[in-house]
Amino acid sequence: MERNWKRDFSVFMGSQTLSLFGSMLVQYAITWHITMTTQSGSMMTISIICAVLPQFFVSPFGGVLADRFDRKKLIAFADAGIALTTLALAASFAAGYDALWLMFAAQAVRAVGAGIQTPAVGAMIPQIVPKESLTRANAVFGSVQSVIMLIAPMAAGALMSLAPIEALFMIDVVTAAIAIALLLGFLRLPTRAKATVPAGKLEVGYWMDLRDGFAYVGTHTFVKRFLVFCAVFNFAAAPVACLTPLQVTRSFGNDVWRLTAIEIVFSVGMTLGGVVMAAWGGFGNRVKTMALSSFIVGVTTLALGLVPSFWVYLAIMGLCGVAMPIFNVPASVLLQETVEEAYMGRVFGVLGMISSVMFPLGMLVFGPVADVVPIEWLLVGTGAAIFAMGFFLLASKALIAAGEGRVGRGETIAV
């Protein structure tokens, strides 16, 4: 039995890793193309909004679909839609039509696919992996994906120097096709209770499930506090997540290798952080591990706004990357352990909705400001805010109780 779930998880992980590699090639190509051709904070803001805002609207519905239908088929369907969009973009560029609005439109359509895919992926891991192995499985999954995040910018940088941008787009199409074949051809999972829905009851049941999902989040104290924290964190993290490439081009040089370097060291840091979490597992209280990550991310974000040397900048970026799995792994496991399986997709859908909307909101504020004031000032201010948020985690009784395992699936806690 143990060997079976490990095999299934390996197939699932391999499929999603291939999908991630192709998607990241496309994302780097689009982002760097816009960055180097416009050097505009406003254009970067439009790009970020197009890349993530559609996910805000789609994620709650994607969560309902993940709880009602076969998650494996949903993931394959979303991957196929994203690949077809990328194929159309490649064809357009090959024909000589490369307007910026076309990239923005492609990012928006790809975000719709992500809104369907992401909740299903988050909900599917505890469906494959037994509860006692969730921390290690999430850490290994994160580490493997971090390795791909390390390889992808190097590959993107090399290909952008040697080949036309449509070559990167076609690689995404090929990797998506292989990922879908692995998922549908080799992953065997039992049909879940709500994976088959009578056609006549789809519409009524769908909207009822959507309403019940939001009601569940509203009455589950830990989930509600956790999602509020994620919302504020994502808003404050918008400059370090989205404006650092623009900062590098303005402050250190408009070179592809510099943009590649910051992505590489961040990915190396994330890989190391995943290895640390796989070996260590974090503190006994998962929330304390998340707070440690918040402190590190806050300090490193602030430092990125102060250092004058690009090489020191890279070292700090790497440390920031190490901190990310220290937050993401225990956060994912907390949701997977605490949320009832029947609501898993919807909760991950709401999380995706919050994450996707707070980044554009942050960029709507910080992007235009970055054309008026130095990005370094924004990093110092938001870094201090992220550091302070670590104390919010430690002060919340509901979060601490969940971190200690004192909240079972579906339970609430009086505060």
mmCIF file of C-alpha atoms in Angstrom:
data_model
loop_
_atom_site.group_PDB
_atom_site.id
_atom_site.type_symbol
_atom_site.label_atom_id
_atom_site.label_comp_id
_atom_site.label_asym_id
_atom_site.label_seq_id
_atom_site.Cartn_x
_atom_site.Cartn_y
_atom_site.Cartn_z
ATOM 1 C CA MET A 1 0.000 0.000 0.000
ATOM 2 C CA GLU A 2 2.799 2.421 0.915
ATOM 3 C CA ARG A 3 4.602 1.678 -2.335
ATOM 4 C CA ASN A 4 1.388 2.338 -4.292
ATOM 5 C CA TRP A 5 0.822 5.826 -2.898
ATOM 6 C CA LYS A 6 4.463 6.688 -3.395
ATOM 7 C CA ARG A 7 4.246 5.566 -7.018
ATOM 8 C CA ASP A 8 1.064 7.565 -7.559
ATOM 9 C CA PHE A 9 2.569 10.621 -5.922
ATOM 10 C CA SER A 10 5.703 10.316 -8.068
ATOM 11 C CA VAL A 11 3.612 10.200 -11.244
ATOM 12 C CA PHE A 12 1.558 13.183 -10.093
ATOM 13 C CA MET A 13 4.664 15.120 -9.093
ATOM 14 C CA GLY A 14 6.394 14.355 -12.396
ATOM 15 C CA SER A 15 3.376 15.493 -14.374
ATOM 16 C CA GLN A 16 3.014 18.781 -12.517
ATOM 17 C CA THR A 17 6.749 19.447 -12.601
ATOM 18 C CA LEU A 18 6.801 19.178 -16.388
ATOM 19 C CA SER A 19 3.767 21.429 -16.585
ATOM 20 C CA LEU A 20 5.442 23.965 -14.302
ATOM 21 C CA PHE A 21 8.649 23.976 -16.364
ATOM 22 C CA GLY A 22 6.854 24.856 -19.576
ATOM 23 C CA SER A 23 4.655 27.445 -17.897
ATOM 24 C CA MET A 24 7.634 29.140 -16.272
ATOM 25 C CA LEU A 25 9.488 29.375 -19.574
ATOM 26 C CA VAL A 26 6.523 31.236 -21.010
ATOM 27 C CA GLN A 27 6.135 33.468 -17.964
ATOM 28 C CA TYR A 28 9.805 34.435 -17.922
ATOM 29 C CA ALA A 29 9.772 35.099 -21.653
ATOM 30 C CA ILE A 30 6.733 37.369 -21.416
ATOM 31 C CA THR A 31 7.866 39.195 -18.265
ATOM 32 C CA TRP A 32 11.411 39.802 -19.465
ATOM 33 C CA HIS A 33 10.222 40.863 -22.918
ATOM 34 C CA ILE A 34 7.915 43.470 -21.383
ATOM 35 C CA THR A 35 10.530 44.558 -18.835
ATOM 36 C CA MET A 36 13.315 45.100 -21.354
ATOM 37 C CA THR A 37 11.208 46.680 -24.084
ATOM 38 C CA THR A 38 9.252 49.104 -21.874
ATOM 39 C CA GLN A 39 11.145 49.498 -18.540
ATOM 40 C CA SER A 40 7.808 50.780 -17.244
ATOM 41 C CA GLY A 41 6.257 50.112 -13.851
ATOM 42 C CA SER A 42 2.830 50.758 -15.340
ATOM 43 C CA MET A 43 3.329 48.145 -18.073
ATOM 44 C CA MET A 44 4.575 45.692 -15.478
ATOM 45 C CA THR A 45 1.458 46.391 -13.445
ATOM 46 C CA ILE A 46 -0.794 45.658 -16.424
ATOM 47 C CA SER A 47 1.136 42.445 -17.055
ATOM 48 C CA ILE A 48 0.790 41.285 -13.446
ATOM 49 C CA ILE A 49 -2.915 42.122 -13.379
ATOM 50 C CA CYS A 50 -3.542 40.168 -16.574
ATOM 51 C CA ALA A 51 -1.495 37.248 -15.277
ATOM 52 C CA VAL A 52 -3.269 36.853 -11.942
ATOM 53 C CA LEU A 53 -6.554 38.789 -11.719
ATOM 54 C CA PRO A 54 -8.599 36.310 -13.805
ATOM 55 C CA GLN A 55 -7.565 33.664 -11.301
ATOM 56 C CA PHE A 56 -9.369 35.681 -8.621
ATOM 57 C CA PHE A 57 -12.693 35.255 -10.393
ATOM 58 C CA VAL A 58 -12.145 31.661 -11.479
ATOM 59 C CA SER A 59 -10.547 30.101 -8.357
ATOM 60 C CA PRO A 60 -13.744 29.819 -6.229
ATOM 61 C CA PHE A 61 -15.503 28.095 -9.119
ATOM 62 C CA GLY A 62 -12.429 25.966 -9.718
ATOM 63 C CA GLY A 63 -12.568 24.926 -6.068
ATOM 64 C CA VAL A 64 -16.172 23.790 -6.432
ATOM 65 C CA LEU A 65 -15.259 21.827 -9.557
ATOM 66 C CA ALA A 66 -12.364 20.208 -7.646
ATOM 67 C CA ASP A 67 -14.789 19.041 -4.940
ATOM 68 C CA ARG A 68 -17.440 17.808 -7.386
ATOM 69 C CA PHE A 69 -15.545 16.233 -10.269
ATOM 70 C CA ASP A 70 -12.525 14.091 -11.058
ATOM 71 C CA ARG A 71 -9.556 16.262 -10.050
ATOM 72 C CA LYS A 72 -7.207 14.408 -12.360
ATOM 73 C CA LYS A 73 -9.324 15.222 -15.412
ATOM 74 C CA LEU A 74 -9.759 18.837 -14.285
ATOM 75 C CA ILE A 75 -6.000 19.306 -14.077
ATOM 76 C CA ALA A 76 -5.540 17.753 -17.528
ATOM 77 C CA PHE A 77 -8.309 19.942 -18.978
ATOM 78 C CA ALA A 78 -6.720 23.110 -17.550
ATOM 79 C CA ASP A 79 -3.263 22.121 -18.811
ATOM 80 C CA ALA A 80 -4.654 21.525 -22.283
ATOM 81 C CA GLY A 81 -6.380 24.923 -22.367
ATOM 82 C CA ILE A 82 -3.199 26.710 -21.282
ATOM 83 C CA ALA A 83 -1.151 24.846 -23.901
ATOM 84 C CA LEU A 84 -3.568 25.735 -26.710
ATOM 85 C CA THR A 85 -3.387 29.408 -25.708
ATOM 86 C CA THR A 86 0.398 29.277 -25.787
ATOM 87 C CA LEU A 87 0.307 27.564 -29.178
ATOM 88 C CA ALA A 88 -1.841 30.401 -30.564
ATOM 89 C CA LEU A 89 0.600 32.971 -29.137
ATOM 90 C CA ALA A 90 3.548 31.160 -30.750
ATOM 91 C CA ALA A 91 1.778 31.119 -34.097
ATOM 92 C CA SER A 92 1.084 34.855 -33.853
ATOM 93 C CA PHE A 93 4.699 35.708 -33.046
ATOM 94 C CA ALA A 94 5.941 33.436 -35.835
ATOM 95 C CA ALA A 95 3.684 35.367 -38.228
ATOM 96 C CA GLY A 96 5.311 38.629 -37.110
ATOM 97 C CA TYR A 97 2.505 39.940 -34.916
ATOM 98 C CA ASP A 98 3.937 40.623 -31.447
ATOM 99 C CA ALA A 99 1.867 43.449 -29.941
ATOM 100 C CA LEU A 100 1.983 43.833 -26.161
ATOM 101 C CA TRP A 101 -1.786 43.512 -25.844
ATOM 102 C CA LEU A 102 -1.543 40.002 -27.287
ATOM 103 C CA MET A 103 0.800 38.986 -24.477
ATOM 104 C CA PHE A 104 -1.536 40.519 -21.930
ATOM 105 C CA ALA A 105 -4.490 38.599 -23.401
ATOM 106 C CA ALA A 106 -2.551 35.313 -23.381
ATOM 107 C CA GLN A 107 -1.572 35.865 -19.749
ATOM 108 C CA ALA A 108 -5.241 36.405 -18.866
ATOM 109 C CA VAL A 109 -6.393 33.190 -20.558
ATOM 110 C CA ARG A 110 -3.561 31.215 -18.948
ATOM 111 C CA ALA A 111 -4.626 32.622 -15.571
ATOM 112 C CA VAL A 112 -8.128 31.216 -16.115
ATOM 113 C CA GLY A 113 -6.581 27.773 -16.570
ATOM 114 C CA ALA A 114 -4.518 28.250 -13.414
ATOM 115 C CA GLY A 115 -7.690 29.144 -11.514
ATOM 116 C CA ILE A 116 -9.091 25.715 -12.370
ATOM 117 C CA GLN A 117 -5.852 23.779 -11.981
ATOM 118 C CA THR A 118 -4.430 25.167 -8.725
ATOM 119 C CA PRO A 119 -7.302 24.247 -6.330
ATOM 120 C CA ALA A 120 -7.427 20.762 -7.816
ATOM 121 C CA VAL A 121 -3.678 20.264 -7.317
ATOM 122 C CA GLY A 122 -3.797 21.464 -3.697
ATOM 123 C CA ALA A 123 -6.795 19.253 -2.911
ATOM 124 C CA MET A 124 -5.388 16.213 -4.707
ATOM 125 C CA ILE A 125 -2.203 15.833 -2.666
ATOM 126 C CA PRO A 126 -3.990 14.669 0.548
ATOM 127 C CA GLN A 127 -6.113 12.412 -1.672
ATOM 128 C CA ILE A 128 -2.908 10.610 -2.725
ATOM 129 C CA VAL A 129 -0.682 10.924 0.361
ATOM 130 C CA PRO A 130 -1.518 9.578 3.851
ATOM 131 C CA LYS A 131 -1.812 12.196 6.578
ATOM 132 C CA GLU A 132 1.372 11.199 8.417
ATOM 133 C CA SER A 133 3.436 11.764 5.272
ATOM 134 C CA LEU A 134 1.954 15.097 4.175
ATOM 135 C CA THR A 135 4.786 17.284 5.499
ATOM 136 C CA ARG A 136 7.516 15.316 3.765
ATOM 137 C CA ALA A 137 5.492 14.929 0.554
ATOM 138 C CA ASN A 138 4.772 18.663 0.358
ATOM 139 C CA ALA A 139 8.417 19.457 1.097
ATOM 140 C CA VAL A 140 9.690 17.044 -1.577
ATOM 141 C CA PHE A 141 7.118 18.342 -4.067
ATOM 142 C CA GLY A 142 8.202 21.900 -3.321
ATOM 143 C CA SER A 143 11.897 21.032 -3.615
ATOM 144 C CA VAL A 144 11.482 19.347 -6.992
ATOM 145 C CA GLN A 145 9.481 22.289 -8.281
ATOM 146 C CA SER A 146 12.156 24.638 -6.926
ATOM 147 C CA VAL A 147 14.762 22.760 -8.967
ATOM 148 C CA ILE A 148 12.611 23.349 -12.030
ATOM 149 C CA MET A 149 12.362 27.008 -11.024
ATOM 150 C CA LEU A 150 16.177 26.993 -10.982
ATOM 151 C CA ILE A 151 16.485 25.399 -14.402
ATOM 152 C CA ALA A 152 13.689 27.372 -16.079
ATOM 153 C CA PRO A 153 15.256 30.874 -15.915
ATOM 154 C CA MET A 154 18.598 29.529 -17.134
ATOM 155 C CA ALA A 155 16.854 27.811 -20.015
ATOM 156 C CA ALA A 156 14.750 30.892 -20.716
ATOM 157 C CA GLY A 157 17.790 33.176 -20.675
ATOM 158 C CA ALA A 158 19.725 30.876 -23.025
ATOM 159 C CA LEU A 159 16.821 30.426 -25.419
ATOM 160 C CA MET A 160 16.025 34.145 -25.520
ATOM 161 C CA SER A 161 19.640 34.762 -26.546
ATOM 162 C CA LEU A 162 19.760 31.993 -29.162
ATOM 163 C CA ALA A 163 16.250 31.553 -30.520
ATOM 164 C CA PRO A 164 13.083 33.548 -31.196
ATOM 165 C CA ILE A 165 10.623 33.857 -28.336
ATOM 166 C CA GLU A 166 8.124 31.523 -30.022
ATOM 167 C CA ALA A 167 10.601 28.656 -29.459
ATOM 168 C CA LEU A 168 10.019 29.013 -25.711
ATOM 169 C CA PHE A 169 6.274 29.011 -26.272
ATOM 170 C CA MET A 170 6.438 25.733 -28.220
ATOM 171 C CA ILE A 171 8.382 24.030 -25.430
ATOM 172 C CA ASP A 172 5.446 24.766 -23.122
ATOM 173 C CA VAL A 173 3.087 23.069 -25.578
ATOM 174 C CA VAL A 174 5.246 19.932 -25.678
ATOM 175 C CA THR A 175 5.726 19.674 -21.893
ATOM 176 C CA ALA A 176 1.990 20.150 -21.332
ATOM 177 C CA ALA A 177 1.222 17.295 -23.722
ATOM 178 C CA ILE A 178 3.625 14.961 -21.882
ATOM 179 C CA ALA A 179 2.249 16.044 -18.491
ATOM 180 C CA ILE A 180 -1.318 15.297 -19.568
ATOM 181 C CA ALA A 181 -0.294 11.877 -20.906
ATOM 182 C CA LEU A 182 1.376 10.984 -17.589
ATOM 183 C CA LEU A 183 -1.592 12.159 -15.550
ATOM 184 C CA LEU A 184 -4.286 10.391 -17.554
ATOM 185 C CA GLY A 185 -2.287 7.332 -18.555
ATOM 186 C CA PHE A 186 -0.426 6.355 -15.403
ATOM 187 C CA LEU A 187 -2.085 7.875 -12.316
ATOM 188 C CA ARG A 188 -4.722 5.554 -10.860
ATOM 189 C CA LEU A 189 -7.029 6.926 -8.189
ATOM 190 C CA PRO A 190 -10.374 5.659 -6.885
ATOM 191 C CA THR A 191 -13.437 7.687 -7.836
ATOM 192 C CA ARG A 192 -14.404 10.060 -5.040
ATOM 193 C CA ALA A 193 -17.949 10.284 -3.682
ATOM 194 C CA LYS A 194 -18.769 13.579 -5.435
ATOM 195 C CA ALA A 195 -16.744 12.947 -8.559
ATOM 196 C CA THR A 196 -19.890 12.019 -10.497
ATOM 197 C CA VAL A 197 -22.739 14.553 -10.540
ATOM 198 C CA PRO A 198 -26.092 13.997 -12.271
ATOM 199 C CA ALA A 199 -26.347 16.433 -15.170
ATOM 200 C CA GLY A 200 -29.796 17.676 -14.171
ATOM 201 C CA LYS A 201 -28.596 18.663 -10.713
ATOM 202 C CA LEU A 202 -25.339 20.290 -11.757
ATOM 203 C CA GLU A 203 -26.483 23.923 -11.774
ATOM 204 C CA VAL A 204 -28.374 23.904 -8.467
ATOM 205 C CA GLY A 205 -25.785 21.829 -6.666
ATOM 206 C CA TYR A 206 -22.921 23.891 -8.041
ATOM 207 C CA TRP A 207 -24.149 27.205 -6.679
ATOM 208 C CA MET A 208 -25.125 25.557 -3.401
ATOM 209 C CA ASP A 209 -21.622 24.121 -3.078
ATOM 210 C CA LEU A 210 -20.104 27.519 -3.812
ATOM 211 C CA ARG A 211 -22.217 29.142 -1.107
ATOM 212 C CA ASP A 212 -21.445 26.348 1.363
ATOM 213 C CA GLY A 213 -17.726 26.732 0.688
ATOM 214 C CA PHE A 214 -17.737 30.419 1.596
ATOM 215 C CA ALA A 215 -19.908 29.666 4.648
ATOM 216 C CA TYR A 216 -17.403 27.006 5.761
ATOM 217 C CA VAL A 217 -14.525 29.487 5.536
ATOM 218 C CA GLY A 218 -16.547 32.090 7.467
ATOM 219 C CA THR A 219 -17.323 29.758 10.368
ATOM 220 C CA HIS A 220 -13.946 27.997 10.578
ATOM 221 C CA THR A 221 -11.870 30.319 12.753
ATOM 222 C CA PHE A 222 -8.446 28.943 11.844
ATOM 223 C CA VAL A 223 -9.132 28.983 8.102
ATOM 224 C CA LYS A 224 -10.543 32.516 8.272
ATOM 225 C CA ARG A 225 -7.557 33.903 10.216
ATOM 226 C CA PHE A 226 -5.138 32.053 7.959
ATOM 227 C CA LEU A 227 -6.688 33.474 4.798
ATOM 228 C CA VAL A 228 -6.696 37.014 6.224
ATOM 229 C CA PHE A 229 -2.981 36.685 6.945
ATOM 230 C CA CYS A 230 -2.318 35.396 3.421
ATOM 231 C CA ALA A 231 -4.248 38.322 1.940
ATOM 232 C CA VAL A 232 -2.223 40.958 3.792
ATOM 233 C CA PHE A 233 1.046 39.101 3.215
ATOM 234 C CA ASN A 234 0.490 38.876 -0.544
ATOM 235 C CA PHE A 235 -0.355 42.571 -0.744
ATOM 236 C CA ALA A 236 2.819 43.534 1.131
ATOM 237 C CA ALA A 237 4.937 41.072 -0.882
ATOM 238 C CA ALA A 238 3.949 42.552 -4.258
ATOM 239 C CA PRO A 239 7.093 44.739 -4.585
ATOM 240 C CA VAL A 240 9.592 41.982 -3.740
ATOM 241 C CA ALA A 241 7.724 39.462 -5.913
ATOM 242 C CA CYS A 242 7.046 41.629 -8.938
ATOM 243 C CA LEU A 243 9.206 44.756 -8.934
ATOM 244 C CA THR A 244 12.671 43.340 -8.225
ATOM 245 C CA PRO A 245 13.354 42.630 -11.945
ATOM 246 C CA LEU A 246 12.525 46.254 -12.701
ATOM 247 C CA GLN A 247 14.690 47.375 -9.780
ATOM 248 C CA VAL A 248 17.614 45.350 -11.124
ATOM 249 C CA THR A 249 17.332 46.819 -14.633
ATOM 250 C CA ARG A 250 17.220 50.346 -13.226
ATOM 251 C CA SER A 251 19.855 50.047 -10.514
ATOM 252 C CA PHE A 252 22.319 47.417 -11.739
ATOM 253 C CA GLY A 253 21.935 47.081 -15.507
ATOM 254 C CA ASN A 254 19.493 46.117 -18.270
ATOM 255 C CA ASP A 255 20.975 42.673 -18.943
ATOM 256 C CA VAL A 256 19.198 39.340 -19.363
ATOM 257 C CA TRP A 257 21.892 37.586 -17.311
ATOM 258 C CA ARG A 258 21.097 39.753 -14.281
ATOM 259 C CA LEU A 259 17.403 38.923 -14.501
ATOM 260 C CA THR A 260 18.338 35.270 -14.922
ATOM 261 C CA ALA A 261 20.688 35.431 -11.924
ATOM 262 C CA ILE A 262 18.097 36.707 -9.449
ATOM 263 C CA GLU A 263 15.675 33.972 -10.496
ATOM 264 C CA ILE A 264 18.368 31.306 -10.229
ATOM 265 C CA VAL A 265 19.553 32.237 -6.744
ATOM 266 C CA PHE A 266 15.967 32.574 -5.507
ATOM 267 C CA SER A 267 15.199 29.099 -6.867
ATOM 268 C CA VAL A 268 18.377 27.666 -5.314
ATOM 269 C CA GLY A 269 17.253 29.144 -2.008
ATOM 270 C CA MET A 270 13.801 27.615 -2.372
ATOM 271 C CA THR A 271 15.323 24.236 -3.176
ATOM 272 C CA LEU A 272 17.505 24.384 -0.059
ATOM 273 C CA GLY A 273 14.530 25.496 2.003
ATOM 274 C CA GLY A 274 12.520 22.524 0.745
ATOM 275 C CA VAL A 275 15.349 20.145 1.630
ATOM 276 C CA VAL A 276 15.524 21.692 5.097
ATOM 277 C CA MET A 277 11.780 21.208 5.596
ATOM 278 C CA ALA A 278 11.886 17.615 4.321
ATOM 279 C CA ALA A 279 14.666 16.780 6.804
ATOM 280 C CA TRP A 280 13.595 18.974 9.730
ATOM 281 C CA GLY A 281 9.829 19.237 9.397
ATOM 282 C CA GLY A 282 9.680 22.523 11.291
ATOM 283 C CA PHE A 283 8.850 23.308 14.911
ATOM 284 C CA GLY A 284 6.300 21.209 16.768
ATOM 285 C CA ASN A 285 3.868 24.059 16.226
ATOM 286 C CA ARG A 286 3.576 24.654 12.484
ATOM 287 C CA VAL A 287 2.486 28.272 12.973
ATOM 288 C CA LYS A 288 5.754 29.074 14.735
ATOM 289 C CA THR A 289 7.589 27.772 11.673
ATOM 290 C CA MET A 290 5.467 30.066 9.492
ATOM 291 C CA ALA A 291 6.250 33.014 11.781
ATOM 292 C CA LEU A 292 9.987 32.308 11.456
ATOM 293 C CA SER A 293 9.602 32.468 7.692
ATOM 294 C CA SER A 294 7.731 35.779 7.932
ATOM 295 C CA PHE A 295 10.567 37.268 9.977
ATOM 296 C CA ILE A 296 13.188 36.118 7.454
ATOM 297 C CA VAL A 297 11.211 37.322 4.423
ATOM 298 C CA GLY A 298 10.646 40.682 6.115
ATOM 299 C CA VAL A 299 14.319 41.217 6.916
ATOM 300 C CA THR A 300 15.531 40.133 3.470
ATOM 301 C CA THR A 301 12.942 42.265 1.653
ATOM 302 C CA LEU A 302 14.034 45.291 3.653
ATOM 303 C CA ALA A 303 17.692 44.499 2.949
ATOM 304 C CA LEU A 304 17.062 44.300 -0.815
ATOM 305 C CA GLY A 305 16.158 47.969 -0.634
ATOM 306 C CA LEU A 306 19.428 48.921 1.060
ATOM 307 C CA VAL A 307 22.337 46.995 -0.482
ATOM 308 C CA PRO A 308 24.398 48.792 -3.177
ATOM 309 C CA SER A 309 26.219 45.694 -4.491
ATOM 310 C CA PHE A 310 24.532 43.338 -6.985
ATOM 311 C CA TRP A 311 26.407 40.324 -5.603
ATOM 312 C CA VAL A 312 25.238 41.027 -2.055
ATOM 313 C CA TYR A 313 21.768 41.570 -3.524
ATOM 314 C CA LEU A 314 21.916 38.061 -5.005
ATOM 315 C CA ALA A 315 22.934 36.520 -1.665
ATOM 316 C CA ILE A 316 20.016 38.191 0.101
ATOM 317 C CA MET A 317 17.638 37.075 -2.639
ATOM 318 C CA GLY A 318 18.814 33.505 -2.086
ATOM 319 C CA LEU A 319 18.129 33.732 1.658
ATOM 320 C CA CYS A 320 14.656 35.065 0.900
ATOM 321 C CA GLY A 321 14.125 31.993 -1.277
ATOM 322 C CA VAL A 322 15.163 29.680 1.581
ATOM 323 C CA ALA A 323 12.424 31.190 3.745
ATOM 324 C CA MET A 324 9.583 30.514 1.301
ATOM 325 C CA PRO A 325 9.248 26.706 1.806
ATOM 326 C CA ILE A 326 9.574 27.291 5.547
ATOM 327 C CA PHE A 327 6.223 29.075 5.233
ATOM 328 C CA ASN A 328 4.576 27.252 2.325
ATOM 329 C CA VAL A 329 5.087 23.662 3.513
ATOM 330 C CA PRO A 330 3.571 23.997 7.023
ATOM 331 C CA ALA A 331 0.841 26.283 5.635
ATOM 332 C CA SER A 332 -0.230 23.701 3.042
ATOM 333 C CA VAL A 333 -0.081 20.866 5.546
ATOM 334 C CA LEU A 334 -2.168 22.833 8.054
ATOM 335 C CA LEU A 335 -4.932 23.276 5.511
ATOM 336 C CA GLN A 336 -4.697 19.669 4.329
ATOM 337 C CA GLU A 337 -4.880 18.376 7.908
ATOM 338 C CA THR A 338 -7.532 20.767 9.236
ATOM 339 C CA VAL A 339 -10.000 21.231 6.382
ATOM 340 C CA GLU A 340 -12.563 18.504 5.746
ATOM 341 C CA GLU A 341 -11.883 16.573 2.550
ATOM 342 C CA ALA A 342 -15.298 17.495 1.128
ATOM 343 C CA TYR A 343 -14.351 21.208 1.342
ATOM 344 C CA MET A 344 -10.683 20.890 0.402
ATOM 345 C CA GLY A 345 -11.010 22.124 -3.181
ATOM 346 C CA ARG A 346 -13.188 25.077 -2.226
ATOM 347 C CA VAL A 347 -10.845 26.234 0.532
ATOM 348 C CA PHE A 348 -7.858 26.029 -1.814
ATOM 349 C CA GLY A 349 -10.010 27.864 -4.358
ATOM 350 C CA VAL A 350 -10.671 30.696 -1.915
ATOM 351 C CA LEU A 351 -6.959 30.771 -1.073
ATOM 352 C CA GLY A 352 -6.159 31.052 -4.783
ATOM 353 C CA MET A 353 -8.729 33.809 -5.146
ATOM 354 C CA ILE A 354 -7.222 35.804 -2.288
ATOM 355 C CA SER A 355 -3.659 35.281 -3.466
ATOM 356 C CA SER A 356 -4.499 36.284 -7.022
ATOM 357 C CA VAL A 357 -6.406 39.451 -6.133
ATOM 358 C CA MET A 358 -3.985 40.785 -3.531
ATOM 359 C CA PHE A 359 -1.020 40.762 -5.913
ATOM 360 C CA PRO A 360 -2.837 42.930 -8.501
ATOM 361 C CA LEU A 361 -4.098 45.214 -5.744
ATOM 362 C CA GLY A 362 -0.558 45.526 -4.474
ATOM 363 C CA MET A 363 0.716 46.258 -7.975
ATOM 364 C CA LEU A 364 -2.056 48.781 -8.583
ATOM 365 C CA VAL A 365 -0.645 50.651 -5.592
ATOM 366 C CA PHE A 366 3.074 49.936 -5.834
ATOM 367 C CA GLY A 367 3.502 49.698 -9.640
ATOM 368 C CA PRO A 368 2.598 53.328 -10.485
ATOM 369 C CA VAL A 369 4.379 54.512 -7.329
ATOM 370 C CA ALA A 370 7.520 52.744 -8.610
ATOM 371 C CA ASP A 371 7.548 55.209 -11.520
ATOM 372 C CA VAL A 372 7.637 58.107 -9.052
ATOM 373 C CA VAL A 373 9.747 56.945 -6.090
ATOM 374 C CA PRO A 374 12.679 54.496 -5.927
ATOM 375 C CA ILE A 375 11.683 50.848 -5.682
ATOM 376 C CA GLU A 376 14.187 50.573 -2.830
ATOM 377 C CA TRP A 377 11.906 52.692 -0.639
ATOM 378 C CA LEU A 378 9.004 50.349 -1.329
ATOM 379 C CA LEU A 379 11.083 47.310 -0.379
ATOM 380 C CA VAL A 380 12.164 48.853 2.915
ATOM 381 C CA GLY A 381 8.601 49.750 3.903
ATOM 382 C CA THR A 382 6.970 46.476 2.901
ATOM 383 C CA GLY A 383 9.822 44.449 4.395
ATOM 384 C CA ALA A 384 9.209 46.056 7.763
ATOM 385 C CA ALA A 385 5.487 45.293 7.440
ATOM 386 C CA ILE A 386 6.098 41.621 6.590
ATOM 387 C CA PHE A 387 8.434 41.283 9.576
ATOM 388 C CA ALA A 388 5.765 42.713 11.888
ATOM 389 C CA MET A 389 3.209 40.249 10.533
ATOM 390 C CA GLY A 390 5.153 37.386 12.066
ATOM 391 C CA PHE A 391 3.998 38.634 15.474
ATOM 392 C CA PHE A 392 0.374 38.452 14.280
ATOM 393 C CA LEU A 393 0.824 34.731 13.678
ATOM 394 C CA LEU A 394 2.244 34.190 17.155
ATOM 395 C CA ALA A 395 -0.501 36.283 18.794
ATOM 396 C CA SER A 396 -3.468 34.461 17.220
ATOM 397 C CA LYS A 397 -4.922 31.829 19.540
ATOM 398 C CA ALA A 398 -6.808 30.160 16.686
ATOM 399 C CA LEU A 399 -3.672 29.822 14.550
ATOM 400 C CA ILE A 400 -1.516 28.624 17.439
ATOM 401 C CA ALA A 401 -4.130 26.019 18.394
ATOM 402 C CA ALA A 402 -4.270 24.725 14.813
ATOM 403 C CA GLY A 403 -0.470 24.697 14.631
ATOM 404 C CA GLU A 404 -0.323 22.480 17.695
ATOM 405 C CA GLY A 405 -2.850 20.057 16.189
ATOM 406 C CA ARG A 406 -5.576 20.982 18.693
ATOM 407 C CA VAL A 407 -8.100 21.663 15.893
ATOM 408 C CA GLY A 408 -9.469 18.675 14.018
ATOM 409 C CA ARG A 409 -10.962 18.672 10.557
ATOM 410 C CA GLY A 410 -14.011 20.910 10.395
ATOM 411 C CA GLU A 411 -13.697 22.127 13.982
ATOM 412 C CA THR A 412 -13.764 25.754 15.079
ATOM 413 C CA ILE A 413 -12.210 27.248 18.192
ATOM 414 C CA ALA A 414 -13.609 29.958 20.380
ATOM 415 C CA VAL A 415 -11.327 32.955 20.713
#
